[in-house]
Short mmCIF file of C-alpha atoms in Angstrom, two decimals:
data_model
loop_
_atom_site.label_atom_id
_atom_site.label_comp_id
_atom_site.label_asym_id
_atom_site.label_seq_id
_atom_site.Cartn_x
_atom_site.Cartn_y
_atom_site.Cartn_z
CA UNK Z 1 0.00 0.00 0.00
CA UNK Z 2 2.84 2.36 0.87
CA UNK Z 3 4.50 1.52 -2.41
CA UNK Z 4 1.26 2.22 -4.22
CA UNK Z 5 1.02 5.65 -2.63
CA UNK Z 6 4.69 6.28 -3.32
CA UNK Z 7 4.24 5.26 -6.94
CA UNK Z 8 1.34 7.63 -7.32
CA UNK Z 9 2.33 10.52 -9.52
CA UNK Z 10 0.04 13.49 -9.28
CA UNK Z 11 1.31 14.95 -12.54
CA UNK Z 12 0.48 11.78 -14.42
CA UNK Z 13 -2.98 11.70 -12.85
CA UNK Z 14 -3.50 15.34 -13.80
CA UNK Z 15 -2.49 14.85 -17.43
CA UNK Z 16 -4.35 11.57 -17.74
CA UNK Z 17 -7.61 13.06 -16.49
CA UNK Z 18 -7.18 16.12 -18.68
CA UNK Z 19 -6.38 14.10 -21.80
CA UNK Z 20 -9.13 11.60 -21.10
CA UNK Z 21 -11.86 14.17 -20.51
CA UNK Z 22 -10.75 16.17 -23.52
CA UNK Z 23 -10.76 12.99 -25.59
CA UNK Z 24 -14.29 12.11 -24.45
CA UNK Z 25 -15.46 15.58 -25.33
CA UNK Z 26 -13.76 15.71 -28.73
CA UNK Z 27 -14.67 12.17 -29.74
CA UNK Z 28 -18.27 12.68 -28.66
CA UNK Z 29 -18.51 15.66 -30.97
CA UNK Z 30 -16.47 14.44 -33.93
CA UNK Z 31 -16.71 10.68 -33.81
CA UNK Z 32 -19.20 8.90 -31.58
CA UNK Z 33 -22.19 11.05 -32.48
CA UNK Z 34 -21.78 10.73 -36.26
CA UNK Z 35 -20.84 7.05 -35.98
CA UNK Z 36 -23.75 6.08 -33.75
CA UNK Z 37 -26.20 8.22 -35.69
CA UNK Z 38 -25.09 6.71 -38.98
CA UNK Z 39 -25.22 3.19 -37.60
CA UNK Z 40 -28.63 3.80 -36.06
CA UNK Z 41 -29.92 5.24 -39.29
CA UNK Z 42 -28.59 2.29 -41.20
CA UNK Z 43 -30.16 -0.15 -38.77
CA UNK Z 44 -33.45 1.72 -38.90
CA UNK Z 45 -33.24 1.66 -42.69
CA UNK Z 46 -32.66 -2.09 -42.72
CA UNK Z 47 -35.46 -2.64 -40.24
CA UNK Z 48 -37.83 -0.49 -42.26
CA UNK Z 49 -36.85 -2.18 -45.50
CA UNK Z 50 -37.47 -5.59 -43.98
CA UNK Z 51 -40.75 -4.45 -42.53
CA UNK Z 52 -41.94 -2.96 -45.81
CA UNK Z 53 -40.89 -6.10 -47.64
CA UNK Z 54 -42.85 -8.15 -45.15
CA UNK Z 55 -45.82 -5.83 -45.57
CA UNK Z 56 -45.58 -6.05 -49.34
CA UNK Z 57 -45.52 -9.81 -49.07
CA UNK Z 58 -48.57 -9.78 -46.84
CA UNK Z 59 -50.30 -7.38 -49.20
CA UNK Z 60 -49.49 -9.64 -52.09
CA UNK Z 61 -50.90 -12.57 -50.20
CA UNK Z 62 -54.06 -10.73 -49.30
CA UNK Z 63 -54.30 -9.52 -52.88
CA UNK Z 64 -53.93 -13.06 -54.12
CA UNK Z 65 -56.54 -14.39 -51.77
CA UNK Z 66 -58.76 -11.49 -52.70
CA UNK Z 67 -58.27 -12.32 -56.34
CA UNK Z 68 -59.09 -15.92 -55.71
CA UNK Z 69 -62.18 -14.90 -53.82
CA UNK Z 70 -63.19 -12.66 -56.68
CA UNK Z 71 -62.57 -15.45 -59.12
CA UNK Z 72 -64.65 -17.86 -57.09
CA UNK Z 73 -67.42 -15.31 -56.81
CA UNK Z 74 -67.26 -14.67 -60.51
CA UNK Z 75 -67.45 -18.37 -61.18
CA UNK Z 76 -70.49 -18.73 -58.94
CA UNK Z 77 -72.08 -15.77 -60.61
CA UNK Z 78 -71.35 -17.15 -64.04
CA UNK Z 79 -72.90 -20.45 -63.09
CA UNK Z 80 -75.94 -18.65 -61.74
CA UNK Z 81 -76.24 -16.59 -64.89
CA UNK Z 82 -75.89 -19.64 -67.07
CA UNK Z 83 -78.47 -21.46 -65.04
CA UNK Z 84 -80.84 -18.55 -65.24
CA UNK Z 85 -80.26 -18.25 -68.97
CA UNK Z 86 -80.99 -21.88 -69.41
CA UNK Z 87 -84.15 -21.55 -67.40
CA UNK Z 88 -85.22 -18.51 -69.39
CA UNK Z 89 -84.50 -20.31 -72.62
CA UNK Z 90 -86.53 -23.28 -71.54
CA UNK Z 91 -89.33 -21.01 -70.44
CA UNK Z 92 -89.29 -19.09 -73.69
CA UNK Z 93 -89.31 -22.27 -75.70
CA UNK Z 94 -92.17 -23.73 -73.74
CA UNK Z 95 -94.06 -20.47 -73.89
CA UNK Z 96 -93.48 -20.28 -77.61
CA UNK Z 97 -94.68 -23.82 -77.95
CA UNK Z 98 -97.81 -23.06 -75.98
CA UNK Z 99 -98.41 -19.90 -77.96
CA UNK Z 100 -97.92 -21.69 -81.21
CA UNK Z 101 -100.30 -24.38 -80.15
CA UNK Z 102 -102.91 -21.84 -79.12
CA UNK Z 103 -102.36 -19.93 -82.34
CA UNK Z 104 -102.52 -23.05 -84.40
CA UNK Z 105 -105.71 -24.09 -82.61
CA UNK Z 106 -107.18 -20.71 -83.28
CA UNK Z 107 -106.19 -20.85 -86.93
CA UNK Z 108 -107.65 -24.27 -87.27
CA UNK Z 109 -110.85 -23.07 -85.61
CA UNK Z 110 -110.97 -20.11 -87.92
CA UNK Z 111 -110.23 -22.27 -90.91
CA UNK Z 112 -112.95 -24.64 -89.81
CA UNK Z 113 -115.39 -21.78 -89.39
CA UNK Z 114 -114.40 -20.34 -92.75
CA UNK Z 115 -114.75 -23.72 -94.39
CA UNK Z 116 -118.18 -24.12 -92.78
CA UNK Z 117 -119.39 -20.71 -93.87
CA UNK Z 118 -117.96 -21.26 -97.33
CA UNK Z 119 -119.62 -24.62 -97.45
CA UNK Z 120 -122.91 -23.11 -96.34
CA UNK Z 121 -122.57 -20.36 -98.90
CA UNK Z 122 -121.72 -22.90 -101.55
CA UNK Z 123 -124.66 -24.98 -100.46
CA UNK Z 124 -126.98 -21.99 -100.64
CA UNK Z 125 -125.55 -21.10 -104.02
CA UNK Z 126 -125.90 -24.64 -105.11
CA UNK Z 127 -129.48 -24.74 -103.80
CA UNK Z 128 -130.29 -21.54 -105.60
CA UNK Z 129 -128.62 -22.83 -108.68
CA UNK Z 130 -130.45 -26.11 -108.40
CA UNK Z 131 -133.72 -24.38 -107.71
CA UNK Z 132 -133.19 -22.05 -110.65
CA UNK Z 133 -132.24 -24.97 -112.83
CA UNK Z 134 -135.21 -26.91 -111.50
CA UNK Z 135 -137.47 -24.00 -112.21
CA UNK Z 136 -136.04 -23.68 -115.68
CA UNK Z 137 -136.33 -27.39 -116.21
CA UNK Z 138 -139.80 -27.32 -114.76
CA UNK Z 139 -140.73 -24.43 -117.02
CA UNK Z 140 -139.40 -26.27 -120.04
CA UNK Z 141 -141.05 -29.48 -118.95
CA UNK Z 142 -144.21 -27.67 -118.11
CA UNK Z 143 -144.24 -26.01 -121.43
CA UNK Z 144 -143.86 -29.40 -123.04
CA UNK Z 145 -146.21 -31.21 -120.76
CA UNK Z 146 -148.91 -28.67 -120.54
CA UNK Z 147 -149.73 -28.96 -124.07
CA UNK Z 148 -152.44 -31.51 -123.07
CA UNK Z 149 -154.81 -31.53 -120.24
CA UNK Z 150 -154.24 -34.95 -118.96
CA UNK Z 151 -150.57 -34.64 -118.45
CA UNK Z 152 -151.31 -31.37 -116.61
CA UNK Z 153 -153.42 -33.08 -114.14
CA UNK Z 154 -150.97 -35.86 -113.75
CA UNK Z 155 -148.23 -33.47 -113.00
CA UNK Z 156 -150.22 -31.60 -110.43
CA UNK Z 157 -150.92 -34.81 -108.71
CA UNK Z 158 -147.38 -35.90 -108.80
CA UNK Z 159 -146.24 -32.61 -107.38
CA UNK Z 160 -148.71 -32.80 -104.64
CA UNK Z 161 -147.42 -36.25 -103.92
CA UNK Z 162 -143.87 -34.92 -103.76
CA UNK Z 163 -144.87 -32.13 -101.42
CA UNK Z 164 -146.34 -34.65 -99.09
CA UNK Z 165 -143.23 -36.68 -99.21
CA UNK Z 166 -141.24 -33.61 -98.34
CA UNK I 1 10.92 -23.68 -45.83
CA UNK I 2 10.28 -22.30 -42.42
CA UNK I 3 9.06 -18.99 -43.70
CA UNK I 4 6.73 -20.57 -46.22
CA UNK I 5 5.09 -22.76 -43.62
CA UNK I 6 4.74 -19.81 -41.30
CA UNK I 7 3.08 -17.73 -43.99
CA UNK I 8 0.72 -20.59 -44.74
CA UNK I 9 -0.06 -20.93 -41.08
CA UNK I 10 -0.94 -17.27 -40.87
CA UNK I 11 -3.05 -17.51 -43.98
CA UNK I 12 -4.96 -20.37 -42.44
CA UNK I 13 -5.52 -18.38 -39.29
CA UNK I 14 -6.64 -15.38 -41.30
CA UNK I 15 -8.98 -17.53 -43.36
CA UNK I 16 -10.50 -19.14 -40.33
CA UNK I 17 -11.18 -15.87 -38.60
CA UNK I 18 -11.76 -13.61 -41.54
CA UNK I 19 -15.44 -13.45 -40.80
CA UNK I 20 -14.91 -12.46 -37.23
CA UNK I 21 -13.21 -9.13 -37.28
CA UNK I 22 -12.88 -9.15 -33.54
CA UNK I 23 -10.66 -12.17 -33.56
CA UNK I 24 -8.93 -10.83 -36.61
CA UNK I 25 -7.47 -8.10 -34.47
CA UNK I 26 -6.10 -10.67 -32.07
CA UNK I 27 -4.54 -12.59 -34.92
CA UNK I 28 -2.99 -9.43 -36.27
CA UNK I 29 -1.51 -8.75 -32.88
CA UNK I 30 -0.24 -12.30 -32.55
CA UNK I 31 1.41 -12.02 -35.94
CA UNK I 32 3.04 -8.89 -34.65
CA UNK I 33 4.35 -10.61 -31.58
CA UNK I 34 7.87 -11.66 -32.62
CA UNK I 35 8.88 -8.03 -32.95
CA UNK I 36 7.28 -7.33 -29.61
CA UNK I 37 9.35 -9.96 -27.90
CA UNK I 38 12.51 -8.88 -29.62
CA UNK I 39 12.09 -5.34 -28.49
CA UNK I 40 11.03 -6.10 -24.96
CA UNK I 41 14.58 -6.93 -24.06
CA UNK I 42 16.72 -4.15 -25.35
CA UNK I 43 19.07 -3.64 -22.48
CA UNK I 44 20.21 -7.04 -21.32
CA UNK I 45 21.99 -7.60 -24.65
CA UNK I 46 25.32 -6.27 -23.46
CA UNK I 47 25.09 -8.86 -20.73
CA UNK I 48 26.23 -11.38 -23.34
CA UNK I 49 29.57 -9.68 -23.43
CA UNK I 50 31.99 -11.22 -20.97
CA UNK I 51 33.54 -7.82 -20.40
CA UNK I 52 30.48 -6.79 -18.44
CA UNK I 53 31.48 -9.05 -15.61
CA UNK I 54 33.69 -6.89 -13.55
CA UNK I 55 36.53 -8.30 -11.57
CA UNK I 56 35.21 -7.47 -8.14
CA UNK I 57 31.62 -8.56 -8.82
CA UNK I 58 29.88 -11.82 -9.37
CA UNK I 59 28.70 -11.81 -13.03
CA UNK I 60 25.38 -13.47 -12.11
CA UNK I 61 24.61 -10.74 -9.58
CA UNK I 62 25.56 -8.10 -12.12
CA UNK I 63 23.11 -9.52 -14.65
CA UNK I 64 20.38 -9.76 -12.05
CA UNK I 65 20.93 -6.15 -11.13
CA UNK I 66 20.70 -5.14 -14.77
CA UNK I 67 17.56 -7.17 -15.26
CA UNK I 68 16.01 -5.51 -12.23
CA UNK I 69 16.91 -2.14 -13.70
CA UNK I 70 15.37 -2.99 -17.07
CA UNK I 71 12.25 -4.31 -15.38
CA UNK I 72 11.77 -1.12 -13.42
CA UNK I 73 12.61 0.92 -16.43
CA UNK I 74 9.98 -0.88 -18.44
CA UNK I 75 7.08 -0.95 -16.01
CA UNK I 76 7.50 2.49 -14.43
CA UNK I 77 6.98 5.92 -15.84
CA UNK I 78 10.03 7.98 -16.80
CA UNK I 79 10.92 11.60 -17.38
CA UNK I 80 12.75 10.92 -20.65
CA UNK I 81 12.10 8.54 -23.52
CA UNK I 82 14.82 5.93 -23.41
CA UNK I 83 15.01 3.28 -26.16
CA UNK I 84 18.13 1.36 -25.25
CA UNK I 85 21.64 1.92 -24.10
CA UNK I 86 25.01 0.28 -24.24
CA UNK I 87 26.65 -0.23 -20.89
CA UNK I 88 30.04 -0.90 -22.48
CA UNK I 89 30.32 2.32 -24.44
CA UNK I 90 28.03 4.25 -22.11
CA UNK I 91 25.92 5.35 -25.05
CA UNK I 92 22.21 5.91 -24.50
CA UNK I 93 19.59 6.13 -27.21
CA UNK I 94 16.41 8.11 -26.65
CA UNK I 95 15.11 11.64 -26.54
CA UNK I 96 14.49 14.11 -23.71
CA UNK I 97 11.01 15.21 -22.66
CA UNK I 98 9.87 18.51 -21.19
CA UNK I 99 9.96 18.86 -17.42
CA UNK I 100 7.20 21.07 -16.03
CA UNK I 101 7.39 21.94 -12.33
CA UNK I 102 5.29 24.13 -10.11
CA UNK I 103 7.48 25.47 -7.34
CA UNK I 104 6.35 29.01 -6.45
CA UNK I 105 6.16 29.66 -10.17
CA UNK I 106 6.31 27.61 -13.32
CA UNK I 107 9.59 25.93 -14.27
CA UNK I 108 9.87 24.38 -17.73
CA UNK I 109 13.10 22.80 -18.97
CA UNK I 110 14.30 19.77 -20.87
CA UNK I 111 14.88 16.49 -19.12
CA UNK I 112 18.33 16.37 -20.74
CA UNK I 113 19.40 18.63 -17.86
CA UNK I 114 19.08 15.58 -15.62
CA UNK I 115 21.25 13.39 -17.86
CA UNK I 116 23.82 11.29 -16.05
CA UNK I 117 22.43 12.29 -12.66
CA UNK I 118 23.24 15.98 -13.07
CA UNK I 119 21.65 18.68 -10.95
CA UNK I 120 19.26 20.80 -13.01
CA UNK I 121 19.12 24.52 -12.42
CA UNK I 122 16.13 26.63 -13.39
CA UNK I 123 15.28 30.12 -12.22
CA UNK I 124 17.69 29.93 -9.30
CA UNK I 125 16.29 26.65 -8.00
CA UNK I 126 18.15 23.33 -8.10
CA UNK I 127 16.45 20.00 -8.79
CA UNK I 128 17.67 16.47 -8.91
CA UNK I 129 16.06 13.33 -10.38
CA UNK I 130 16.21 10.42 -7.98
CA UNK I 131 14.39 7.17 -8.90
CA UNK I 132 12.17 9.13 -11.32
CA UNK I 133 11.18 11.57 -8.57
CA UNK I 134 12.18 15.21 -8.74
CA UNK I 135 13.50 16.69 -5.49
CA UNK I 136 14.45 20.22 -4.66
CA UNK I 137 18.08 20.49 -3.68
CA UNK I 138 21.05 22.82 -3.59
CA UNK I 139 23.82 23.40 -6.10
CA UNK I 140 25.69 20.29 -4.97
CA UNK I 141 22.63 18.06 -5.44
CA UNK I 142 22.78 16.63 -1.91
CA UNK I 143 19.80 14.61 -0.69
CA UNK I 144 19.04 14.05 2.97
CA UNK I 145 17.87 10.50 3.29
CA UNK I 146 15.76 8.86 5.94
CA UNK I 147 15.35 5.07 5.83
CA UNK I 148 16.35 5.06 2.19
CA UNK I 149 13.82 7.72 1.18
CA UNK I 150 14.90 11.29 0.46
CA UNK I 151 13.23 13.82 2.72
CA UNK I 152 13.88 16.80 0.46
CA UNK I 153 10.95 18.91 -0.66
CA UNK I 154 9.19 17.73 -3.83
CA UNK I 155 7.89 20.34 -6.25
CA UNK I 156 4.56 19.66 -7.99
CA UNK I 157 5.57 17.68 -11.04
CA UNK I 158 3.47 18.22 -14.20
CA UNK I 159 6.17 16.91 -16.54
CA UNK I 160 5.29 15.42 -19.89
CA UNK I 161 6.59 12.00 -18.98
CA UNK I 162 6.79 8.91 -21.19
CA UNK I 163 3.32 7.94 -20.09
CA UNK I 164 1.82 11.35 -20.77
CA UNK I 165 3.45 11.40 -24.20
CA UNK I 166 2.03 7.96 -24.97
CA UNK I 167 -1.42 9.06 -23.89
CA UNK I 168 -1.18 12.16 -26.05
CA UNK I 169 -0.12 10.08 -29.05
CA UNK I 170 -2.89 7.54 -28.44
CA UNK I 171 -5.45 10.31 -27.95
CA UNK I 172 -4.40 11.90 -31.22
CA UNK I 173 -4.48 8.55 -32.99
CA UNK I 174 -7.94 7.79 -31.62
CA UNK I 175 -9.19 11.22 -32.57
CA UNK I 176 -7.96 10.92 -36.15
CA UNK I 177 -9.09 7.32 -36.52
CA UNK I 178 -12.61 7.73 -35.21
CA UNK I 179 -13.14 11.13 -36.76
CA UNK I 180 -12.31 9.65 -40.16
CA UNK I 181 -14.70 6.79 -39.40
CA UNK I 182 -17.39 9.27 -38.39
CA UNK I 183 -16.87 11.30 -41.54
CA UNK I 184 -16.79 8.29 -43.83
CA UNK I 185 -20.49 7.53 -43.30
CA UNK I 186 -21.83 10.67 -44.86
CA UNK I 187 -19.33 10.50 -47.73
CA UNK I 188 -19.96 6.85 -48.45
CA UNK I 189 -23.74 6.66 -48.25
CA UNK I 190 -24.06 5.34 -44.71
CA UNK I 191 -21.36 2.68 -45.05
CA UNK I 192 -18.12 2.86 -43.12
CA UNK I 193 -14.92 3.25 -45.12
CA UNK I 194 -11.23 3.53 -44.43
CA UNK I 195 -9.15 2.20 -41.57
CA UNK I 196 -11.78 3.04 -38.98
CA UNK I 197 -14.15 0.58 -40.64
CA UNK I 198 -12.30 -2.18 -38.83
CA UNK I 199 -13.47 -0.74 -35.51
CA UNK I 200 -17.12 -0.34 -36.41
CA UNK I 201 -18.06 -3.87 -35.26
CA UNK I 202 -16.24 -3.19 -31.99
CA UNK I 203 -18.16 0.05 -31.52
CA UNK I 204 -21.34 -1.94 -32.10
CA UNK I 205 -20.12 -4.61 -29.68
CA UNK I 206 -19.67 -1.99 -26.97
CA UNK I 207 -23.15 -0.68 -27.69
CA UNK I 208 -24.99 -4.00 -28.01
CA UNK I 209 -23.10 -6.21 -25.56
CA UNK I 210 -21.90 -3.76 -22.93
CA UNK I 211 -24.05 -0.62 -22.85
CA UNK I 212 -27.56 -1.81 -23.67
CA UNK I 213 -27.67 -4.97 -21.48
CA UNK I 214 -26.21 -3.18 -18.46
CA UNK I 215 -27.74 0.28 -18.67
CA UNK I 216 -30.94 -0.40 -20.58
CA UNK I 217 -32.42 0.88 -23.81
CA UNK I 218 -33.75 4.00 -22.16
CA UNK I 219 -30.63 5.60 -20.75
CA UNK I 220 -27.68 4.01 -22.52
CA UNK I 221 -27.24 6.76 -25.11
CA UNK I 222 -26.07 9.28 -22.51
CA UNK I 223 -23.15 7.07 -21.52
CA UNK I 224 -22.04 5.83 -24.92
CA UNK I 225 -19.40 8.53 -25.43
CA UNK I 226 -17.70 7.71 -22.17
CA UNK I 227 -17.93 3.95 -22.58
CA UNK I 228 -16.56 3.94 -26.11
CA UNK I 229 -13.76 6.33 -25.23
CA UNK I 230 -12.75 4.42 -22.13
CA UNK I 231 -12.84 1.09 -23.95
CA UNK I 232 -10.64 2.15 -26.86
CA UNK I 233 -8.40 4.30 -24.67
CA UNK I 234 -7.61 1.41 -22.34
CA UNK I 235 -7.35 -1.12 -25.14
CA UNK I 236 -5.01 0.99 -27.24
CA UNK I 237 -2.86 1.92 -24.26
CA UNK I 238 -2.66 -1.73 -23.25
CA UNK I 239 -1.62 -2.69 -26.76
CA UNK I 240 0.94 0.11 -26.83
CA UNK I 241 2.34 -1.36 -23.63
CA UNK I 242 2.92 -4.66 -25.46
CA UNK I 243 4.66 -3.02 -28.41
CA UNK I 244 8.37 -2.43 -28.87
CA UNK I 245 9.50 0.56 -26.81
CA UNK I 246 5.93 0.53 -25.55
CA UNK I 247 5.10 2.27 -22.35
CA UNK I 248 3.24 0.65 -19.51
CA UNK I 249 0.65 3.39 -19.07
CA UNK I 250 -2.39 1.43 -17.90
CA UNK I 251 -0.15 -0.38 -15.41
CA UNK I 252 0.30 2.87 -13.55
CA UNK I 253 -1.92 3.53 -10.58
CA UNK I 254 -2.22 7.26 -11.27
CA UNK I 255 -3.71 6.52 -14.70
CA UNK I 256 -6.17 3.89 -13.50
CA UNK I 257 -7.09 6.18 -10.60
CA UNK I 258 -7.92 8.90 -13.12
CA UNK I 259 -10.04 6.50 -15.18
CA UNK I 260 -11.85 5.16 -12.13
CA UNK I 261 -12.57 8.59 -10.66
CA UNK I 262 -14.23 9.66 -13.90
CA UNK I 263 -16.48 6.59 -13.68
CA UNK I 264 -17.24 7.41 -10.05
CA UNK I 265 -18.04 11.06 -10.79
CA UNK I 266 -20.30 10.23 -13.74
CA UNK I 267 -22.10 7.57 -11.68
CA UNK I 268 -22.64 9.99 -8.81
CA UNK I 269 -23.71 12.92 -10.94
CA UNK I 270 -26.16 11.03 -13.12
CA UNK I 271 -27.62 8.84 -10.37
CA UNK I 272 -31.37 8.87 -10.04
CA UNK I 273 -33.44 9.09 -6.85
CA UNK I 274 -33.74 5.31 -6.61
CA UNK I 275 -29.96 4.95 -6.46
CA UNK I 276 -29.66 7.26 -3.47
CA UNK I 277 -32.73 5.75 -1.84
CA UNK I 278 -31.25 2.28 -2.06
CA UNK I 279 -27.93 3.54 -0.77
CA UNK I 280 -29.00 5.75 2.14
CA UNK I 281 -32.41 4.43 3.16
CA UNK I 282 -32.88 0.93 1.77
CA UNK I 283 -36.59 0.43 1.33
CA UNK I 284 -38.28 -2.77 2.39
CA UNK I 285 -36.00 -3.65 5.33
CA UNK I 286 -36.54 -2.99 9.06
CA UNK I 287 -35.31 0.28 10.56
CA UNK I 288 -32.18 -1.06 12.34
CA UNK I 289 -31.11 -2.72 9.09
CA UNK I 290 -31.53 0.55 7.28
CA UNK I 291 -29.11 2.20 9.67
CA UNK I 292 -26.60 -0.63 9.31
CA UNK I 293 -26.90 -0.83 5.54
CA UNK I 294 -26.41 2.87 4.82
CA UNK I 295 -22.67 3.04 5.68
CA UNK I 296 -22.06 -0.33 3.99
CA UNK I 297 -23.71 0.86 0.82
CA UNK I 298 -21.82 4.16 0.98
CA UNK I 299 -18.50 2.36 1.31
CA UNK I 300 -19.59 0.06 -1.51
CA UNK I 301 -20.07 3.04 -3.81
CA UNK I 302 -16.42 3.97 -3.27
CA UNK I 303 -15.11 0.41 -3.36
CA UNK I 304 -16.61 -0.12 -6.81
CA UNK I 305 -14.41 2.43 -8.62
CA UNK I 306 -11.53 1.51 -6.30
CA UNK I 307 -11.75 -2.09 -7.54
CA UNK I 308 -11.78 -0.80 -11.12
CA UNK I 309 -8.59 1.10 -10.42
CA UNK I 310 -6.78 -1.79 -8.73
CA UNK I 311 -7.93 -4.43 -11.22
CA UNK I 312 -6.60 -2.70 -14.30
CA UNK I 313 -3.43 -1.51 -12.63
CA UNK I 314 -2.58 -4.86 -11.09
CA UNK I 315 -3.32 -6.85 -14.23
CA UNK I 316 -1.20 -4.72 -16.49
CA UNK I 317 1.58 -4.15 -14.01
CA UNK I 318 1.84 -7.81 -13.08
CA UNK I 319 1.62 -8.94 -16.70
CA UNK I 320 4.51 -6.72 -17.71
CA UNK I 321 6.52 -7.73 -14.71
CA UNK I 322 6.04 -11.44 -15.44
CA UNK I 323 7.07 -11.05 -19.09
CA UNK I 324 10.08 -8.95 -18.20
CA UNK I 325 11.13 -11.42 -15.53
CA UNK I 326 10.82 -14.36 -17.92
CA UNK I 327 12.84 -12.55 -20.55
CA UNK I 328 15.38 -11.69 -17.90
CA UNK I 329 15.64 -15.35 -16.92
CA UNK I 330 16.85 -16.15 -20.43
CA UNK I 331 20.02 -14.26 -19.65
CA UNK I 332 20.33 -15.72 -16.20
CA UNK I 333 20.19 -19.30 -17.45
CA UNK I 334 22.30 -18.79 -20.58
CA UNK I 335 22.02 -22.48 -21.38
CA UNK I 336 20.63 -24.52 -24.26
CA UNK I 337 17.80 -25.87 -22.17
CA UNK I 338 16.90 -23.03 -19.85
CA UNK I 339 16.86 -20.15 -22.31
CA UNK I 340 14.60 -21.70 -24.98
CA UNK I 341 12.33 -22.92 -22.22
CA UNK I 342 11.94 -19.47 -20.72
CA UNK I 343 11.63 -18.07 -24.22
CA UNK I 344 8.70 -20.41 -24.89
CA UNK I 345 7.22 -19.52 -21.55
CA UNK I 346 7.52 -15.78 -22.15
CA UNK I 347 6.06 -16.27 -25.62
CA UNK I 348 3.02 -18.03 -24.17
CA UNK I 349 2.63 -15.41 -21.46
CA UNK I 350 2.89 -12.71 -24.13
CA UNK I 351 0.03 -14.35 -26.03
CA UNK I 352 -2.01 -14.38 -22.86
CA UNK I 353 -1.07 -10.75 -22.22
CA UNK I 354 -2.34 -9.80 -25.67
CA UNK I 355 -5.64 -11.37 -24.75
CA UNK I 356 -5.50 -9.55 -21.43
CA UNK I 357 -5.10 -6.18 -23.15
CA UNK I 358 -8.51 -6.64 -24.72
CA UNK I 359 -10.01 -8.45 -21.76
CA UNK I 360 -9.10 -5.73 -19.27
CA UNK I 361 -10.47 -3.02 -21.54
CA UNK I 362 -13.66 -5.05 -21.83
CA UNK I 363 -13.94 -5.69 -18.09
CA UNK I 364 -13.31 -2.05 -17.20
CA UNK I 365 -15.94 -0.87 -19.68
CA UNK I 366 -18.34 -3.62 -18.67
CA UNK I 367 -18.17 -2.81 -14.97
CA UNK I 368 -18.35 0.91 -15.66
CA UNK I 369 -21.53 0.28 -17.63
CA UNK I 370 -22.82 -1.86 -14.76
CA UNK I 371 -22.30 0.98 -12.28
CA UNK I 372 -23.95 3.44 -14.63
CA UNK I 373 -26.81 0.99 -14.98
CA UNK I 374 -27.21 0.84 -11.21
CA UNK I 375 -27.25 4.63 -11.07
CA UNK I 376 -30.14 5.00 -13.49
CA UNK I 377 -32.01 1.80 -12.64
CA UNK I 378 -35.66 2.28 -11.82
CA UNK I 379 -36.98 -0.12 -9.24
CA UNK I 380 -40.55 -1.21 -9.46
CA UNK I 381 -41.72 -1.02 -5.90
CA UNK I 382 -44.90 -2.99 -6.37
CA UNK I 383 -42.81 -6.01 -7.35
CA UNK I 384 -41.15 -6.14 -3.94
CA UNK I 385 -37.49 -5.91 -3.00
CA UNK I 386 -34.52 -8.08 -2.86
#
């Protein structure tokens, strides 16, 4: 201990403390601050870059899943649309069929009615024609027949007989 | 052949550790070691000469005395920078350093005035250098001794000694190195460049492994300047101590005292309320215990920096002493078995010492951070005490 105290040099202590404190002060200003700031900035930069990369990855993933969801939705929608279209088509076809049938029925009815009326008209015409012809024939016959009395009577009788039959 | 294999060996080492810059520095230092060992023993060389053995003295004792001198010369501070000398021709190689004394006025003169034990005169006062201590004396240079210690008055000695010069050089080196590192970021787009780049991982190590775990994320930034400076200052000074003509600065108690007192002052000045509460009035213990604990805790606060001071000083001082002694033994044995054996031993110890240079810097910084951490720690009272 005595040797320690004897060895102690105040001058050395004085200079050491002075140099050391001055060195701390100078290095703090000119070295440690810029070094630590630069290193911190660099580390922050790396951290941020990693974080943003991670975020981008996550975003990509969410985007992908979103896309897939959209795709699935679109597929479902497409199927629904197709189904609907098919249904509509079927409906239209069946409706058209029904309509056509109704229309055809109507046409047939009309045609039948027209045919009937035409037939009736033709019948009437024919009757008229026949009656006219009959009258003409009767006239001619009468003219021939009525040249004698007996045949006149005979005819009247025959006609009467016909009327009765009618 | 030998050289080639050695180069290959180094390449292998470099390849193995190239990814770990921290270890790289160790390897670089190890590679540097041969020159370190060569230069650690400058003075005993003349001991080889038979002429050194004087007629009236036992040659072994003479060598031992020289070794003792070299040891002291190496581990202690000095007022001039002495590289090596030749006892035969009496030639000394080195350069003088300024002597600054405060003795009722400032006295500045060159240490060359003390050369060869001369009495230095400045401003009418006479001084003499005795065992690296400056004493006031008269024109004849007489010292009154009491039990081997001079009792003459000692002026306040602010001399730029070997140690102060080394610290100045290291401080300048650190300033230039880390300033260039600091500047390189902005010039190089946030990436370190230049020689300082090598130290960036170590700066980060101090931040991530020493400061943050011990002080905490919240407060560590305030202490970073001190921790980084103290770490590199101690490390570089330790390494300088291992180099040729290196000076054992951190193995000097005045230096470690200065380092420890700065730690103590910063701890005390930045301490939060909790720190003082736990020191002076420990919460959660009975009243008598509080009274007993207060002085213990107060002494503890002083013992902490005291242990810092002693630990660094003793490690470096002892390490240097062991290496110097082992190198000295080479010249004592002077045999084919003893000298290589002590050489191998000193080589191994030197390797360990190189590890110690880093280890002691780490431990000092680590414990300093721990004390800072205790000063700013916030205790959560609802969680109970320990």
